[in-house]
CSV table of C-alpha atoms in Angstrom, one decimal:
chain,number,residue,atom,x,y,z
A,29,MET,CA,2.3,-27.5,2.5
A,30,THR,CA,5.1,-28.4,5.0
A,31,ARG,CA,6.4,-26.2,7.7
A,32,ALA,CA,9.7,-26.0,5.8
A,33,ALA,CA,7.9,-23.8,3.2
A,34,VAL,CA,7.6,-20.9,5.8
A,35,ARG,CA,10.1,-19.4,8.2
A,36,PRO,CA,8.3,-18.4,11.4
A,37,GLY,CA,9.2,-15.1,12.9
A,38,ALA,CA,11.6,-14.1,10.0
A,39,GLY,CA,9.4,-11.4,8.5
A,40,ALA,CA,8.3,-7.9,9.4
A,41,LEU,CA,6.0,-7.7,12.5
A,42,GLY,CA,7.3,-11.1,13.5
A,43,LEU,CA,5.3,-12.7,10.7
A,44,PRO,CA,6.5,-15.8,8.9
A,45,ALA,CA,8.6,-15.2,5.8
A,46,ALA,CA,8.1,-17.2,2.6
A,47,ASP,CA,9.4,-17.2,-0.9
A,48,VAL,CA,7.2,-15.7,-3.6
A,49,ASP,CA,7.7,-18.7,-5.9
A,50,ALA,CA,6.0,-20.9,-3.3
A,51,LEU,CA,2.9,-18.7,-3.4
A,52,LEU,CA,2.8,-18.4,-7.2
A,53,SER,CA,3.3,-22.1,-7.7
A,54,GLY,CA,0.4,-23.0,-5.4
A,55,ALA,CA,2.6,-24.7,-2.9
A,56,LEU,CA,1.7,-22.0,-0.4
A,57,THR,CA,-1.8,-20.6,0.3
A,58,ALA,CA,-2.1,-17.1,1.8
A,59,ASP,CA,-4.8,-14.7,2.9
A,60,ALA,CA,-2.4,-11.7,2.6
A,61,VAL,CA,1.2,-11.1,1.8
A,62,LEU,CA,3.7,-8.2,2.3
A,63,LEU,CA,6.0,-7.2,-0.5
A,64,GLY,CA,8.6,-4.4,-0.4
A,65,LEU,CA,9.2,-2.2,-3.5
A,66,PRO,CA,12.5,-0.4,-2.8
A,67,SER,CA,12.5,2.1,-5.6
A,68,ASP,CA,12.4,5.9,-5.9
A,69,ALA,CA,13.0,6.2,-9.6
A,70,GLY,CA,9.8,8.2,-10.0
A,71,VAL,CA,10.9,11.0,-7.6
A,72,THR,CA,11.5,14.4,-9.1
A,73,SER,CA,13.1,16.1,-6.1
A,74,VAL,CA,13.9,14.5,-2.7
A,75,PRO,CA,14.9,10.8,-3.0
A,76,GLY,CA,15.4,8.2,-0.3
A,77,GLN,CA,12.0,6.5,-0.5
A,78,ARG,CA,13.8,3.3,-1.6
A,79,HIS,CA,14.7,2.7,2.0
A,80,GLY,CA,11.1,2.5,3.1
A,81,PRO,CA,10.8,-1.4,3.1
A,82,GLU,CA,14.2,-1.7,4.9
A,83,ILE,CA,13.2,0.8,7.7
A,84,PHE,CA,9.9,-0.9,8.1
A,85,ARG,CA,11.3,-4.4,8.5
A,86,LYS,CA,14.4,-3.6,10.6
A,87,LEU,CA,12.4,-1.6,13.2
A,88,SER,CA,8.9,-3.1,13.2
A,89,PRO,CA,7.6,-4.6,16.4
A,90,GLY,CA,8.0,-8.4,16.5
A,91,HIS,CA,4.7,-9.9,17.6
A,92,ASP,CA,4.8,-13.3,19.3
A,93,TRP,CA,2.8,-15.3,16.7
A,94,THR,CA,2.4,-19.0,16.8
A,95,VAL,CA,2.4,-20.6,13.4
A,96,THR,CA,0.9,-24.0,12.6
A,97,ASP,CA,2.3,-26.5,10.1
A,98,ASP,CA,0.1,-25.1,7.4
A,99,GLY,CA,1.1,-21.5,8.1
A,100,ALA,CA,-1.9,-20.3,10.1
A,101,LEU,CA,-1.3,-17.5,12.7
A,102,GLY,CA,-2.3,-17.5,16.4
A,103,GLY,CA,-1.0,-16.5,19.8
A,104,VAL,CA,-1.7,-12.8,19.8
A,105,LEU,CA,-4.6,-11.1,21.6
A,106,ASP,CA,-6.1,-7.6,21.5
A,107,PRO,CA,-6.4,-6.4,25.1
A,108,LEU,CA,-9.1,-3.9,24.0
A,109,THR,CA,-11.5,-6.6,22.8
A,110,GLY,CA,-10.0,-9.7,24.5
A,111,GLY,CA,-10.2,-11.4,21.1
A,112,PRO,CA,-7.5,-12.9,19.0
A,113,VAL,CA,-5.6,-11.0,16.2
A,114,LEU,CA,-5.5,-12.6,12.7
A,115,ASP,CA,-6.3,-16.0,14.3
A,116,GLY,CA,-6.1,-18.8,11.7
A,117,ARG,CA,-5.1,-16.4,8.9
A,118,ARG,CA,-2.1,-17.0,6.7
A,119,VAL,CA,-0.1,-13.8,6.3
A,120,PHE,CA,3.5,-14.0,4.9
A,121,ASP,CA,6.3,-11.5,4.3
A,122,LEU,CA,7.7,-12.2,0.8
A,123,GLY,CA,10.6,-9.8,1.1
A,124,ASP,CA,11.5,-7.2,-1.5
A,125,LEU,CA,11.5,-7.0,-5.2
A,126,GLY,CA,15.0,-5.7,-5.7
A,127,SER,CA,17.5,-4.4,-3.2
A,128,VAL,CA,19.3,-1.4,-1.9
A,129,PRO,CA,21.7,-0.2,-3.2
A,130,ILE,CA,19.7,-0.3,-6.4
A,131,ASP,CA,21.4,-2.3,-9.2
A,132,PRO,CA,22.3,0.3,-11.9
A,133,ARG,CA,21.9,-2.3,-14.6
A,134,VAL,CA,18.2,-2.5,-13.8
A,135,GLY,CA,16.6,0.5,-15.5
A,136,ARG,CA,13.4,2.1,-14.4
A,137,ALA,CA,11.3,0.7,-17.2
A,138,THR,CA,12.6,-2.8,-16.6
A,139,TYR,CA,11.8,-2.6,-12.9
A,140,TYR,CA,8.3,-1.3,-13.6
A,141,ARG,CA,7.7,-4.2,-16.0
A,142,ALA,CA,8.8,-6.6,-13.2
A,143,VAL,CA,6.4,-4.9,-10.8
A,144,THR,CA,3.5,-5.1,-13.2
A,145,GLY,CA,4.1,-8.8,-14.0
A,146,LEU,CA,4.4,-9.7,-10.3
A,147,ALA,CA,1.4,-7.7,-9.3
A,148,GLN,CA,-0.7,-9.5,-12.0
A,149,ARG,CA,0.5,-12.9,-10.8
A,150,LEU,CA,-0.2,-12.1,-7.2
A,151,ALA,CA,-3.7,-10.9,-8.2
A,152,GLY,CA,-4.3,-14.4,-9.5
A,153,THR,CA,-3.8,-16.0,-6.1
A,154,SER,CA,-6.0,-16.0,-3.0
A,155,ALA,CA,-3.8,-13.5,-1.2
A,156,THR,CA,-4.4,-9.7,-0.9
A,157,PRO,CA,-1.0,-8.1,-1.4
A,158,LEU,CA,0.2,-5.1,0.7
A,159,PHE,CA,3.1,-3.3,-1.1
A,160,ILE,CA,5.5,-1.2,0.9
A,161,GLY,CA,7.3,1.5,-1.1
A,162,GLY,CA,9.1,3.2,-2.4
A,163,ASP,CA,7.8,6.3,-4.1
A,164,HIS,CA,4.2,6.8,-5.2
A,165,ALA,CA,5.0,6.3,-8.9
A,166,LEU,CA,5.1,2.6,-8.1
A,167,SER,CA,1.3,2.6,-7.7
A,168,ALA,CA,1.1,2.8,-11.5
A,169,PRO,CA,2.9,-0.5,-12.4
A,170,VAL,CA,1.1,-2.2,-9.5
A,171,ALA,CA,-2.3,-1.0,-10.6
A,172,THR,CA,-1.5,-2.0,-14.2
A,173,GLY,CA,-0.8,-5.5,-13.2
A,174,LEU,CA,-3.8,-5.8,-10.9
A,175,ALA,CA,-6.1,-4.5,-13.6
A,176,ALA,CA,-4.9,-7.1,-16.1
A,177,GLU,CA,-6.4,-9.7,-13.7
A,178,HIS,CA,-9.4,-7.8,-12.1
A,179,GLY,CA,-10.3,-5.4,-14.9
A,180,PRO,CA,-10.5,-1.6,-14.4
A,181,LEU,CA,-9.9,-0.6,-10.7
A,182,HIS,CA,-11.3,2.0,-8.5
A,183,MET,CA,-8.6,3.7,-6.5
A,184,VAL,CA,-9.1,5.2,-3.0
A,185,CYS,CA,-6.0,7.3,-2.2
A,186,PHE,CA,-4.9,9.3,0.8
A,187,ASP,CA,-2.4,11.9,-0.2
A,188,ALA,CA,-1.6,15.6,0.5
A,189,HIS,CA,-1.2,16.1,-3.2
A,190,CYS,CA,-3.3,15.5,-6.3
A,191,ASP,CA,-0.8,13.4,-8.3
A,192,TYR,CA,-2.4,14.2,-11.6
A,193,SER,CA,-1.5,15.8,-14.9
A,194,SER,CA,-3.4,15.9,-18.2
A,195,ARG,CA,-0.2,15.7,-20.3
A,196,PRO,CA,0.0,12.6,-22.5
A,197,MET,CA,1.6,9.7,-20.6
A,198,PRO,CA,1.3,6.6,-22.9
A,199,GLY,CA,3.9,4.5,-21.1
A,200,LEU,CA,4.9,3.8,-17.5
A,201,ALA,CA,8.4,5.3,-18.2
A,202,ASP,CA,6.7,8.6,-18.8
A,203,ILE,CA,5.3,9.0,-15.3
A,204,THR,CA,6.5,10.6,-12.0
A,205,HIS,CA,5.3,10.2,-8.5
A,206,GLY,CA,3.6,13.6,-8.9
A,207,ASP,CA,1.4,12.8,-12.0
A,208,PHE,CA,1.0,9.0,-12.3
A,209,LEU,CA,-2.8,9.2,-11.9
A,210,GLY,CA,-2.9,10.9,-15.3
A,211,HIS,CA,-1.4,7.8,-16.9
A,212,LEU,CA,-3.7,5.4,-15.1
A,213,LEU,CA,-6.9,7.3,-16.0
A,214,GLN,CA,-5.7,7.9,-19.6
A,215,THR,CA,-5.1,4.2,-20.2
A,216,GLY,CA,-8.3,3.0,-18.5
A,217,VAL,CA,-6.4,1.1,-15.7
A,218,LEU,CA,-8.5,3.1,-13.3
A,219,SER,CA,-12.3,3.6,-13.8
A,220,GLY,CA,-12.1,6.4,-11.2
A,221,CYS,CA,-10.2,7.7,-8.2
A,222,ASP,CA,-11.3,9.3,-4.9
A,223,LEU,CA,-8.5,11.3,-3.3
A,224,TYR,CA,-8.6,12.3,0.3
A,225,GLY,CA,-6.3,14.5,2.4
A,226,VAL,CA,-5.5,16.9,-0.5
A,227,ARG,CA,-4.4,20.3,0.6
A,228,THR,CA,-2.0,21.6,-2.1
A,229,PHE,CA,-2.4,23.4,-5.5
A,230,LEU,CA,-1.4,22.4,-9.0
A,231,PRO,CA,-0.3,24.5,-12.0
A,232,ALA,CA,-3.3,25.4,-14.2
A,233,SER,CA,-1.5,23.8,-17.2
A,234,TRP,CA,-1.9,20.3,-15.5
A,235,GLY,CA,-5.6,20.4,-15.9
A,236,PRO,CA,-8.4,20.1,-16.7
A,237,PHE,CA,-9.4,17.3,-14.2
A,238,PRO,CA,-11.6,14.5,-15.6
A,239,PRO,CA,-14.9,13.9,-13.8
A,240,ASN,CA,-13.9,10.5,-12.5
A,241,LEU,CA,-11.1,12.1,-10.4
A,242,ARG,CA,-12.6,13.5,-7.2
A,243,CYS,CA,-10.5,15.4,-4.7
A,244,SER,CA,-11.4,16.4,-1.1
A,245,TYR,CA,-9.7,16.8,2.2
A,246,ALA,CA,-12.1,15.2,4.6
A,247,TYR,CA,-13.0,11.5,4.5
A,248,ASP,CA,-16.7,11.3,5.5
A,249,PHE,CA,-16.9,7.5,5.7
A,250,PRO,CA,-19.0,7.1,2.5
A,251,GLU,CA,-20.6,3.9,1.6
A,252,PRO,CA,-19.6,2.6,-1.9
A,253,ALA,CA,-22.3,3.1,-4.5
A,254,ASP,CA,-22.0,-0.4,-5.8
A,255,GLY,CA,-21.6,-2.1,-2.4
A,256,GLU,CA,-18.5,-4.2,-2.5
A,257,GLY,CA,-18.6,-5.0,-6.2
A,258,THR,CA,-15.8,-3.0,-7.8
A,259,ALA,CA,-12.2,-4.1,-7.3
A,260,THR,CA,-10.6,-1.3,-5.2
A,261,TYR,CA,-6.9,-0.4,-4.9
A,262,LEU,CA,-6.2,1.4,-1.6
A,263,SER,CA,-3.1,3.7,-1.8
A,264,ILE,CA,-1.7,5.5,1.2
A,265,ASP,CA,0.9,8.2,0.7
A,266,LEU,CA,2.3,8.9,4.2
A,267,ASP,CA,2.3,12.7,3.5
A,268,ALA,CA,-1.4,12.6,4.2
A,269,ILE,CA,-0.4,12.6,7.8
A,270,ASP,CA,0.4,16.0,9.4
A,271,PRO,CA,4.2,16.5,9.5
A,272,ALA,CA,3.9,17.3,13.2
A,273,GLU,CA,3.2,13.5,13.6
A,274,PHE,CA,5.1,12.2,10.6
A,275,PRO,CA,7.8,14.4,9.2
A,276,ALA,CA,9.8,11.7,7.4
A,277,THR,CA,8.4,12.1,3.9
A,278,GLY,CA,9.6,13.8,0.8
A,279,HIS,CA,6.9,16.5,0.6
A,280,PRO,CA,5.4,17.2,4.0
A,281,GLU,CA,2.4,19.6,4.0
A,282,ALA,CA,1.1,21.2,7.1
A,283,GLY,CA,-2.5,20.7,8.2
A,284,GLY,CA,-2.8,16.9,7.6
A,285,TYR,CA,-4.6,14.1,9.2
A,286,ARG,CA,-3.7,12.8,12.7
A,287,LEU,CA,-2.6,9.2,12.5
A,288,ARG,CA,-5.7,8.0,14.3
A,289,GLU,CA,-7.9,9.8,11.7
A,290,LEU,CA,-6.1,8.1,8.9
A,291,LEU,CA,-6.3,4.7,10.6
A,292,ALA,CA,-10.1,5.0,11.0
A,293,ALA,CA,-10.4,6.0,7.3
A,294,VAL,CA,-8.3,3.2,5.9
A,295,GLU,CA,-10.0,0.6,8.1
A,296,HIS,CA,-13.4,1.8,6.8
A,297,VAL,CA,-12.2,1.5,3.2
A,298,CYS,CA,-11.0,-2.1,3.9
A,299,ARG,CA,-14.2,-3.1,5.6
A,300,THR,CA,-16.7,-1.6,3.1
A,301,ARG,CA,-15.0,-2.2,-0.3
A,302,ARG,CA,-13.6,-5.1,-2.2
A,303,VAL,CA,-10.0,-4.2,-1.6
A,304,VAL,CA,-7.7,-6.2,-3.9
A,305,ALA,CA,-4.4,-4.5,-2.9
A,306,VAL,CA,-2.9,-1.9,-0.6
A,307,ASP,CA,0.2,0.2,-0.9
A,308,ILE,CA,1.9,2.4,1.7
A,309,VAL,CA,4.4,4.8,0.1
A,310,GLU,CA,6.7,7.8,0.4
A,311,ALA,CA,8.5,7.1,3.7
A,312,LEU,CA,11.8,8.9,3.6
A,313,GLN,CA,15.2,7.9,5.1
A,314,ASP,CA,15.8,10.1,8.1
A,315,ASP,CA,18.1,8.8,10.8
A,316,ARG,CA,16.3,10.8,13.5
A,317,GLU,CA,12.9,9.5,12.5
A,318,ASN,CA,13.4,5.9,11.3
A,319,ARG,CA,12.0,4.3,14.4
A,320,ALA,CA,8.8,6.4,14.3
A,321,THR,CA,8.6,5.8,10.6
A,322,SER,CA,8.6,2.1,11.1
A,323,ALA,CA,6.1,2.3,13.9
A,324,THR,CA,3.7,4.3,11.7
A,325,ILE,CA,4.0,1.9,8.7
A,326,SER,CA,3.7,-1.0,11.1
A,327,THR,CA,0.5,0.4,12.6
A,328,LEU,CA,-1.0,1.0,9.2
A,329,VAL,CA,-0.1,-2.5,8.0
A,330,MET,CA,-1.7,-4.1,11.0
A,331,SER,CA,-4.8,-2.0,10.8
A,332,CYS,CA,-5.3,-2.9,7.1
A,333,LEU,CA,-4.7,-6.6,7.8
A,334,ARG,CA,-7.1,-6.7,10.6
A,335,ALA,CA,-9.8,-4.7,8.7
A,336,LEU,CA,-9.4,-7.0,5.7
A,337,LEU,CA,-9.0,-10.4,7.5
A,338,ASP,CA,-10.3,-10.4,11.0
A,339,ASP,CA,-13.9,-11.7,11.2
A,340,HIS,CA,-15.5,-9.2,13.6
A,341,GLN,CA,-19.0,-9.6,12.2
A,342,GLY,CA,-19.0,-13.4,11.7
A,343,ALA,CA,-19.2,-12.9,8.0
A,344,THR,CA,-16.8,-13.9,5.3
A,345,ARG,CA,-15.2,-11.1,3.2
A,346,ARG,CA,-15.7,-11.2,-0.5
A,347,ARG,CA,-12.7,-11.2,-2.8
């Protein structure tokens, strides 16, 4: 790979930007990539989540990375440990799939098919993708693409709501951001799902719940029963955070996690499970809160990247 294949400093967080085609063709090798999904077509009430990737990129802090000719990062230290951050790792911002304003000629089903296809192709590379949404319905086409490569996934999800319904949902076009888990469990894309941060009710008609869907509020730092064996999809709905700390989401619910609690939980998931993808969804456009929104997403992205890629124990992570 030549230095021309990457654009140092052009991505979110000051990361190098690159074209997705370079990664998919094998011209570019990556440990992790960021990809924005600017869509809120699955929202049933308050839209605006399509702006999440834009807010994240425009207002994220620009770290002073050095980038070698083969794309490896360096130049950033953690003052708490004195050690380097993501040293030698190749992390690229691939931009967005689609744009805002949303092209009205691209229907919801067409966009979801594109997300599914791209997620499957990314799953076939060496990179762990981090998707920035967008609304939570996007987790369904992403998971469908990942499962085509990895087999049935286990989802660990942080969310104030149990996004499940037992109604028949045979196709992706049938889902919303409030019930997409029903589709993924019905179709076998997910072998199971652990939901944390849940603090709301559902209509009785949306049940019964299947035994492989487990809901709780507290994350008790469990060790996975199969070690790191099962491919895990980590999904972070920002309404898991208490609205006193993060109000810029479509359905805020009082009594949520502090940001530091959520960071500790997602870092534990990334370190103890074979995480094959992450999404961060449901940020809402709010001119008063955009800077704090970007700061929160940026902190979550960096925490996931470090937990997935930094070699704190001198061991190599399994993919």
